[in-house]
Amino acid sequence: MTEKKRDLRKAFVECGLLTEEQIKEAVKEGQKTGETLIKSIIKKRLLDEKTVIKFLEEEMYIPHINLSSYLIDQKTLSYITPETAKKYGVIPLFLVGNSLSIGMIDPFDIKAIDDVRRESKFDVEAMAATPSEINQAIMQYYGVSGTLEELLAEVSVPESSKSDVPQIEEESPVSKLVNLVVTQAIQERASDIHIEPEEHRVRIRYRIDGILQEASSPPSHLHASLVSRIKIMSALDIAESRIPQDGRFSYNIEGRDIDVRVSTCPTIHGEAVVLRLLDKHGMLLSLKDMGFAPENLKLFQTMIKHPYGVILVTGPTGSGKTTTLYAALTDINTPDRNILTIEDPVEYELPGIRQSQVNPKAGLIFGTALRSLMRQDPDVILVGEIRDLETSGVAIEAALTGHLVFSTLHTNDAAGALTRLTDMGVEPFLTSSATVGVVAQRLIRKICDNCKEEIKLPGKIIEDIPFFKDKKFKFYHGKGCNACRDTGYRGRTGIFEMFTMNEEVRQLVIARQSTSRIKEAALKTGMKTLYEDGLLKVTQGVTTLDEVMRVTQLD
């Protein structure tokens, strides 16, 4: 293609997508990391994947391949080794005569094309594909499942040596296996890895979009080696297997620093291990990206602009409370505010905000840490979680002395947060005076955009749900594809219920009334429940009715 010779840098500038300064910035980054211009542009988020693909297709005349719906023949895959595919971000597509078409993140990567040509012994024709699609395809066709047999063949731990000290060398096959499992989990967008010993195998599962999905099953005799390797990486006692242990280690993949929190627990077949994956420099969502309905977004923005008081976000573990609070802090983070946090753990690093982490072994818990933060002249304080009377007492004291305090609680709904504080021992009049508002939330899975299709709900369901009755809505679901691992869902968003304090709610709290009475009062002010917010997202084509029912636990 003669059009392909058009100068890439000039083309980006002429199209108005990037400035010359941004191009220089990307080139400089590429010189440091050894990456091509296009990879640097995407890595630095100067442009998103879809914009780059559209540019390559329309301006550089390079065809685009949608890998999420493309099946690749096993013979074609054999033309490129897994190492080459992963090194350059390429995937073989099909062979026509003596020409091998490949999908690439950067079709202008001459070195990659030359190496593929030399390795495959075919002429090479490059097609453009997004990094996420390429990575998904590489993991699908060349990932852990494809290399596991090779690794297991190298492992020489016989059944009889289960109790012996397992091999733990840095370059041992078991070490490589742990690296592959963690790498695949990160690329699959997993939040947790579960390594579970059973009688005849080790079950490895990933939690993706809140749902556990099975990944691989090494034989049971590898269990001790896997656990020992993880314990060494997280500085735990490999000789102790009778009691639970907690540790952590860092993992770097593609320039991203991943903080891995490790928890072990003894079971009848050995130690179960859970690894929580935290991308500390991951892209933080803005409040507009959280999934708030317009009226809820307006209400929450009003709450967080309050000069003082307590704002509580409630929900079970893994419901996105911390992400919501981080988005709120980012929204109000200005040079004239001193924002401090005390968390367990620090999940993301926020620019311009001083973040601290509890350390129980050193005696630094939420209550004592919060008292110390009060001497640091704060304007805004984030307390990771209110767990006891001491922490709640200091938080409310801070709110009543002119500070804005954000924190979380574990309750089922928004109204329950106020009675929970009373149950902890906080005087009701203090709770009613200090609280600005309460938000309850859950995370629901979004329909996969790649395989989304319209469906018709049975008439009885529509009749039974007043929200749908006498209205015309379109309903959707995901039929399942490679991009969503045939689940029909990809990614998550939030559903919310929230209210601000008014005189009626204050009087109910002071009178120690039940959660149900407080909820009734909040509903009078126009509060939408989690269920109602979920149904709204069903009518918007964001999620399915099944998903809303699953998350809100309504039959």
XYZ file of C-alpha atoms in Angstrom:
555
model
C 0.000 0.000 0.000
C 1.609 3.242 -1.099
C -0.616 5.219 1.282
C 1.127 3.466 4.152
C 4.274 5.492 3.401
C 2.559 8.688 4.513
C 4.451 10.161 7.467
C 2.727 8.926 10.623
C 3.683 11.874 12.814
C 2.510 14.465 10.277
C -0.727 12.556 9.732
C -1.632 12.718 13.428
C -1.012 16.484 13.470
C -2.732 17.195 10.131
C -5.860 15.357 11.311
C -5.957 17.502 14.431
C -5.745 14.495 16.729
C -2.424 15.466 18.323
C -0.206 18.515 18.545
C 3.475 18.492 17.614
C 4.289 18.828 21.333
C 2.267 15.698 22.132
C 4.014 13.800 19.336
C 7.395 14.831 20.762
C 6.230 13.731 24.202
C 5.200 10.311 22.860
C 8.455 9.905 20.926
C 10.468 10.768 24.033
C 8.499 8.208 26.047
C 9.090 5.595 23.328
C 12.815 6.231 23.396
C 12.838 5.536 27.133
C 10.729 2.376 27.002
C 11.683 1.050 23.559
C 8.065 1.259 22.384
C 6.771 2.444 19.028
C 5.009 5.765 18.523
C 1.494 4.305 18.436
C 2.085 2.191 21.556
C 3.433 5.258 23.383
C 0.408 7.340 22.352
C -1.975 4.710 23.721
C 0.087 4.083 26.861
C 0.206 7.799 27.715
C -3.544 7.995 26.971
C -3.036 10.825 24.496
C -5.658 9.030 22.392
C -7.916 6.086 23.159
C -7.774 2.747 21.329
C -10.843 3.324 19.165
C -9.627 6.738 17.972
C -6.263 5.271 16.965
C -7.938 2.402 15.077
C -10.247 4.842 13.252
C -7.227 6.986 12.351
C -5.259 3.998 10.989
C -8.240 2.831 8.950
C -9.383 6.167 7.531
C -6.137 8.116 7.248
C -3.468 5.441 6.799
C -5.671 2.974 4.855
C -4.848 0.028 7.097
C -7.738 -2.445 7.472
C -9.149 -3.063 10.939
C -9.932 -6.556 12.260
C -12.445 -7.061 15.091
C -10.728 -9.865 17.016
C -13.470 -10.239 19.619
C -15.685 -11.976 17.059
C -12.980 -13.655 14.972
C -12.018 -17.332 15.320
C -8.437 -18.303 14.463
C -7.469 -21.722 13.154
C -5.008 -23.706 15.307
C -2.692 -24.298 12.338
C -2.474 -20.559 11.679
C -1.533 -19.976 15.326
C 1.466 -22.304 14.925
C 3.124 -19.888 12.484
C 4.041 -17.537 15.367
C 5.425 -18.595 18.737
C 3.712 -17.373 21.936
C 6.891 -15.456 22.804
C 6.773 -13.469 19.545
C 3.039 -12.820 19.877
C 3.426 -11.457 23.405
C 6.629 -9.539 22.696
C 5.210 -7.500 19.820
C 1.466 -7.634 20.437
C 0.635 -9.556 17.244
C -1.696 -12.433 16.400
C -1.760 -14.496 13.153
C -5.149 -14.375 11.392
C -5.151 -16.323 8.128
C -2.882 -17.497 5.321
C -3.670 -16.738 1.675
C -1.128 -18.231 -0.712
C 2.241 -17.126 0.632
C 0.886 -14.111 2.549
C 0.168 -14.295 6.298
C -2.228 -11.656 7.604
C -1.599 -10.631 11.192
C -3.440 -8.399 13.650
C -1.188 -5.821 15.331
C -1.377 -3.072 17.888
C 0.996 -1.048 15.693
C 1.071 -1.931 11.968
C 4.051 0.436 11.604
C 6.264 -1.703 13.852
C 8.809 -2.723 11.194
C 10.901 -4.828 13.574
C 7.855 -6.863 14.589
C 6.847 -7.443 10.948
C 10.405 -8.481 10.017
C 10.626 -10.945 12.926
C 7.221 -12.467 12.088
C 8.265 -12.757 8.418
C 11.512 -14.458 9.383
C 9.852 -16.796 11.887
C 6.824 -17.784 9.785
C 8.705 -17.826 6.433
C 5.745 -16.035 4.807
C 5.153 -12.558 3.466
C 3.293 -10.496 6.075
C 0.259 -8.251 5.673
C -0.545 -6.157 8.778
C -4.043 -5.309 9.994
C -4.908 -3.008 12.891
C -6.502 -4.218 16.143
C -6.938 -2.579 19.545
C -4.479 -3.479 22.352
C -7.315 -4.880 24.473
C -8.463 -7.167 21.636
C -4.888 -8.273 20.886
C -4.182 -9.018 24.564
C -7.470 -10.902 24.889
C -6.682 -12.982 21.784
C -3.133 -13.718 22.955
C -4.398 -14.865 26.347
C -7.149 -16.914 24.700
C -4.889 -18.694 22.214
C -1.434 -18.493 23.786
C -2.269 -17.806 27.465
C -1.879 -19.837 30.656
C -3.973 -22.706 29.356
C -1.718 -22.977 26.342
C 1.550 -22.951 28.294
C 0.433 -24.799 31.403
C 1.219 -28.234 29.987
C 4.736 -27.130 29.073
C 5.292 -25.802 32.582
C 3.825 -28.858 34.271
C 6.080 -31.077 32.192
C 9.061 -29.258 33.697
C 7.863 -29.689 37.267
C 9.404 -32.732 38.872
C 7.588 -32.841 42.191
C 6.379 -36.444 42.662
C 3.312 -37.339 44.712
C 5.474 -38.803 47.479
C 7.273 -35.527 48.163
C 4.249 -33.366 48.990
C 5.500 -32.663 52.513
C 9.083 -31.950 51.460
C 10.331 -28.405 50.985
C 9.131 -27.544 47.455
C 11.303 -25.964 44.797
C 11.157 -22.200 45.128
C 13.901 -20.918 42.837
C 13.194 -17.641 41.036
C 13.304 -19.274 37.596
C 11.659 -22.570 38.535
C 8.634 -23.775 36.548
C 6.413 -23.145 39.586
C 7.623 -19.527 39.740
C 6.812 -19.135 36.051
C 3.392 -20.662 36.641
C 2.617 -18.176 39.435
C 3.730 -15.323 37.160
C 1.509 -16.576 34.345
C -1.514 -16.962 36.611
C -1.107 -13.411 37.966
C -0.419 -11.958 34.503
C -3.475 -13.592 32.997
C -5.652 -12.408 35.891
C -4.492 -8.817 35.396
C -5.103 -8.941 31.653
C -8.531 -10.498 32.209
C -9.409 -7.516 34.500
C -9.750 -9.809 37.529
C -9.962 -8.246 40.991
C -9.059 -11.445 42.873
C -7.327 -14.789 42.298
C -8.508 -17.825 44.291
C -6.146 -20.788 44.629
C -8.138 -23.598 46.227
C -6.783 -27.075 47.084
C -9.059 -30.050 46.424
C -8.477 -33.771 46.771
C -7.163 -34.388 43.248
C -6.451 -30.926 41.858
C -5.793 -27.279 42.617
C -8.654 -25.096 41.421
C -7.703 -21.589 40.263
C -10.494 -19.077 39.816
C -10.584 -15.381 38.867
C -13.181 -12.891 40.078
C -14.072 -10.894 36.971
C -16.777 -8.222 37.163
C -17.692 -9.553 40.600
C -18.252 -13.163 39.471
C -15.850 -16.076 40.063
C -14.792 -17.844 36.858
C -12.643 -20.962 36.666
C -9.253 -20.470 35.007
C -7.145 -23.639 35.298
C -6.626 -26.744 37.442
C -3.032 -27.868 38.109
C -2.628 -31.313 39.749
C -2.819 -31.437 43.552
C 0.879 -32.295 44.033
C 1.745 -28.746 42.824
C -0.256 -27.098 45.596
C 2.539 -26.918 48.191
C 4.957 -25.460 45.636
C 2.471 -22.826 44.460
C 1.635 -21.725 48.010
C 5.283 -21.636 49.056
C 6.234 -19.511 46.055
C 3.448 -17.026 46.836
C 4.446 -16.963 50.511
C 8.054 -16.174 49.612
C 6.925 -13.364 47.289
C 4.763 -11.885 50.073
C 7.273 -12.412 52.939
C 5.146 -14.960 54.818
C 6.303 -17.940 56.902
C 6.488 -20.942 54.528
C 6.882 -23.348 57.450
C 3.596 -22.280 59.060
C 0.460 -23.742 57.498
C -1.802 -24.153 60.547
C -2.934 -20.541 60.949
C -4.079 -17.823 58.514
C -1.460 -15.349 57.290
C -1.646 -12.000 55.467
C 1.019 -10.426 53.290
C 1.600 -8.445 50.120
C 3.932 -8.069 47.165
C 4.224 -5.833 44.111
C 3.956 -6.992 40.532
C 4.930 -5.009 37.436
C 3.274 -5.730 34.097
C 3.532 -3.554 31.002
C 4.750 -0.628 33.105
C 1.856 -0.905 35.581
C 2.612 -1.440 39.257
C 0.100 -3.890 40.721
C -0.162 -4.216 44.495
C -1.062 -7.811 45.396
C -2.625 -8.472 48.837
C -2.265 -12.109 49.918
C -4.406 -14.023 52.399
C -3.889 -17.693 53.307
C -6.302 -19.895 55.240
C -5.899 -23.572 56.273
C -8.489 -26.023 54.885
C -8.844 -29.818 55.052
C -6.866 -30.252 51.803
C -4.223 -27.594 52.499
C -3.957 -23.825 52.482
C -6.360 -21.807 50.357
C -4.882 -18.573 49.018
C -6.665 -15.425 47.823
C -4.774 -12.669 46.024
C -6.426 -9.233 45.752
C -5.090 -7.234 42.777
C -4.879 -3.441 43.137
C -3.655 -1.259 40.293
C -2.461 1.701 42.369
C -1.993 3.896 39.309
C -5.131 2.657 37.542
C -7.366 5.104 35.757
C -9.695 6.654 38.319
C -13.285 7.294 37.350
C -14.850 10.712 37.552
C -18.219 11.104 39.260
C -19.871 11.234 35.828
C -18.461 7.778 35.027
C -19.722 6.114 38.210
C -23.230 5.388 36.957
C -25.162 8.063 38.880
C -28.581 8.961 37.505
C -28.684 12.743 36.742
C -30.698 13.594 39.877
C -28.443 11.436 42.078
C -25.308 12.999 40.582
C -26.631 16.488 41.295
C -27.541 15.503 44.866
C -24.155 13.892 45.538
C -22.250 16.867 44.126
C -24.261 19.090 46.475
C -23.336 16.823 49.416
C -19.583 16.848 48.757
C -19.489 20.628 48.405
C -20.762 20.972 51.981
C -18.138 22.791 54.117
C -18.341 20.321 57.021
C -20.132 17.193 58.234
C -20.007 13.436 57.656
C -20.836 11.799 54.324
C -21.277 8.023 54.556
C -21.093 5.501 51.706
C -22.469 2.074 52.581
C -22.604 -1.375 51.028
C -21.008 -4.810 51.294
C -17.354 -5.575 50.579
C -16.564 -5.120 46.886
C -19.495 -2.811 46.148
C -17.296 0.062 44.917
C -17.509 2.308 47.992
C -13.837 3.308 47.900
C -13.966 4.097 44.176
C -16.931 6.398 44.781
C -15.101 8.194 47.592
C -11.934 8.533 45.487
C -14.003 10.055 42.664
C -15.546 12.478 45.189
C -12.146 13.518 46.548
C -10.803 14.007 43.020
C -13.802 16.217 42.234
C -13.211 18.545 45.210
C -9.398 18.422 45.170
C -8.282 22.028 44.739
C -5.046 23.796 45.774
C -6.823 25.604 48.634
C -7.891 22.341 50.351
C -5.792 20.051 52.523
C -7.164 16.543 51.952
C -5.907 13.643 54.093
C -6.850 9.963 54.138
C -6.394 6.972 56.432
C -7.157 3.707 54.633
C -6.839 -0.070 54.859
C -5.314 -0.491 52.332
C -4.506 2.458 50.053
C -6.065 1.117 46.852
C -5.149 3.919 44.435
C -2.717 6.802 44.676
C -4.427 10.173 44.305
C -2.306 13.117 43.060
C -2.272 16.069 45.447
C -3.794 14.131 48.348
C -1.835 12.835 51.345
C -2.750 9.216 51.939
C -1.915 7.085 54.989
C -2.400 3.390 55.679
C -3.300 1.695 58.954
C -0.657 -0.525 60.536
C -2.177 -2.603 63.367
C 1.169 -4.235 64.204
C 2.588 -0.793 64.961
C -0.558 0.260 66.821
C -1.759 2.543 64.030
C -5.484 1.825 63.718
C -8.283 4.021 62.387
C -9.092 5.691 65.716
C -5.519 6.645 66.669
C -4.578 7.557 63.077
C -7.595 9.830 62.795
C -6.608 11.689 65.955
C -3.144 12.256 64.448
C -4.622 13.509 61.163
C -6.645 16.077 63.097
C -3.336 17.719 64.100
C -2.309 18.029 60.423
C -4.652 20.981 59.774
C -6.997 19.115 57.397
C -9.990 20.511 55.527
C -11.231 17.146 54.264
C -10.605 13.700 55.780
C -11.308 10.279 54.315
C -11.591 7.477 56.891
C -11.491 4.150 55.061
C -14.085 2.539 57.316
C -15.892 3.278 60.569
C -15.551 0.016 62.499
C -15.915 0.937 66.152
C -17.047 3.557 68.643
C -13.626 5.220 68.891
C -13.351 5.812 65.137
C -16.954 6.979 64.796
C -16.561 9.283 67.790
C -13.459 11.016 66.405
C -14.996 11.245 62.916
C -18.130 12.937 64.251
C -16.055 15.213 66.461
C -14.065 16.236 63.382
C -17.274 16.912 61.446
C -18.715 19.049 64.250
C -15.531 21.136 64.455
C -15.640 22.265 60.832
C -14.172 19.391 58.809
C -15.705 17.464 55.919
C -15.384 13.745 56.665
C -15.946 10.881 54.215
C -16.214 7.294 55.389
C -17.792 3.890 54.714
C -19.987 1.501 56.644
C -21.170 -2.059 56.014
C -24.968 -1.821 55.868
C -27.569 -3.075 53.405
C -29.165 0.274 52.612
C -28.704 3.992 53.121
C -31.082 4.347 56.075
C -29.325 1.532 57.932
C -26.148 3.630 58.236
C -27.732 5.941 60.795
C -29.020 3.155 63.040
C -25.667 1.367 62.677
C -23.874 4.341 64.260
C -26.360 4.291 67.125
C -25.753 0.553 67.579
C -22.014 1.289 67.849
C -22.723 3.556 70.796
C -22.733 6.977 69.126
C -25.262 9.302 70.740
C -28.189 9.799 68.313
C -28.138 13.591 68.680
C -24.485 13.604 67.517
C -25.277 11.414 64.505
C -28.228 13.618 63.511
C -26.187 16.826 63.904
C -23.051 15.678 62.092
C -24.392 13.679 59.133
C -24.784 15.491 55.805
C -26.056 12.558 53.763
C -25.811 8.837 53.101
C -25.211 6.856 49.900
C -25.803 3.110 49.503
C -24.470 1.366 46.426
C -23.898 -1.901 44.594
C -22.033 -2.827 41.420
C -23.887 -4.453 38.541
C -22.458 -5.963 35.382
C -22.967 -4.098 32.107
C -24.132 -5.790 28.926
C -21.189 -6.532 26.625
C -21.193 -3.930 23.830
C -19.729 -6.438 21.377
C -22.578 -8.977 21.559
C -25.460 -6.789 22.739
C -28.811 -7.554 21.136
C -32.437 -6.574 21.696
C -34.771 -9.071 23.395
C -38.419 -9.175 24.411
C -39.295 -9.697 28.059
C -42.307 -11.926 28.797
C -45.506 -9.908 29.195
C -46.100 -11.280 32.698
C -42.774 -9.890 33.933
C -43.576 -6.460 32.530
C -47.037 -6.566 34.122
C -45.626 -7.623 37.499
C -43.118 -4.751 37.660
C -44.897 -1.384 38.063
C -41.768 0.446 36.846
C -42.269 -1.119 33.372
C -46.062 -1.162 33.261
C -47.888 0.981 30.691
C -44.586 2.202 29.224
C -42.694 1.197 26.104
C -39.087 0.241 26.725
C -36.522 -1.700 24.721
C -34.664 -4.460 26.553
C -31.269 -5.972 25.760
C -28.929 -8.773 26.727
C -25.512 -10.073 25.647
C -25.610 -13.306 23.674
C -21.977 -14.130 24.631
C -18.705 -13.711 22.725
C -14.928 -13.983 23.133
C -14.681 -10.449 24.507
C -16.916 -11.273 27.492
C -15.888 -14.932 27.918
C -19.395 -15.916 26.753
C -20.999 -14.337 29.827
C -22.862 -11.577 27.973
C -21.429 -9.000 30.385
C -18.286 -6.879 30.331
C -17.455 -4.187 32.873
C -19.516 -2.877 35.780
C -21.310 0.255 36.852
C -22.964 1.420 40.051
C -26.553 1.575 41.262
C -27.290 3.961 44.112
C -29.780 5.153 46.688
C -29.063 8.338 48.599
C -30.615 10.998 50.750
C -29.586 14.131 52.613
C -30.581 14.786 56.206
C -33.721 16.795 56.879
C -35.558 17.687 60.075
C -37.888 14.662 59.973
C -35.000 12.200 59.588
C -33.059 13.953 62.361
C -35.953 13.623 64.770
C -36.371 9.930 63.908
C -32.665 9.308 64.603
C -32.816 11.157 67.920
C -35.893 9.104 68.874
C -33.929 5.904 68.008
C -36.535 4.872 65.439
C -36.024 1.775 63.254
C -34.291 1.656 59.892
C -37.625 1.078 58.146
C -39.090 4.312 59.614
C -36.043 6.295 58.528
C -36.258 4.742 55.045
C -39.922 5.752 54.772
C -38.971 9.342 55.554
C -36.150 9.276 53.005
C -38.502 7.923 50.317
C -40.819 10.876 50.960
C -37.966 13.186 49.947
C -37.750 11.436 46.562
C -35.053 8.862 47.285
C -34.892 6.105 44.644
C -34.021 2.656 45.994
C -31.191 0.490 44.687
C -33.784 -1.693 42.943
C -35.414 1.292 41.224
C -32.059 2.673 40.100
C -31.229 -0.777 38.710
C -34.513 -0.929 36.783
C -33.731 2.482 35.308
C -30.459 1.093 33.958
C -32.350 -1.875 32.492
C -34.565 0.514 30.516
C -31.455 2.408 29.372
C -29.947 -0.786 27.937
C -27.046 -0.744 30.389
C -27.789 -4.034 32.145
C -30.352 -6.848 32.347
C -33.246 -7.494 34.680
C -31.617 -10.757 35.791
C -28.514 -8.859 36.890
C -30.516 -6.297 38.872
C -32.469 -9.058 40.620
C -29.228 -10.899 41.422
C -27.543 -7.874 42.956
C -30.507 -6.455 44.852
C -31.599 -9.956 45.986
C -35.219 -9.468 45.050
C -37.341 -12.331 43.706
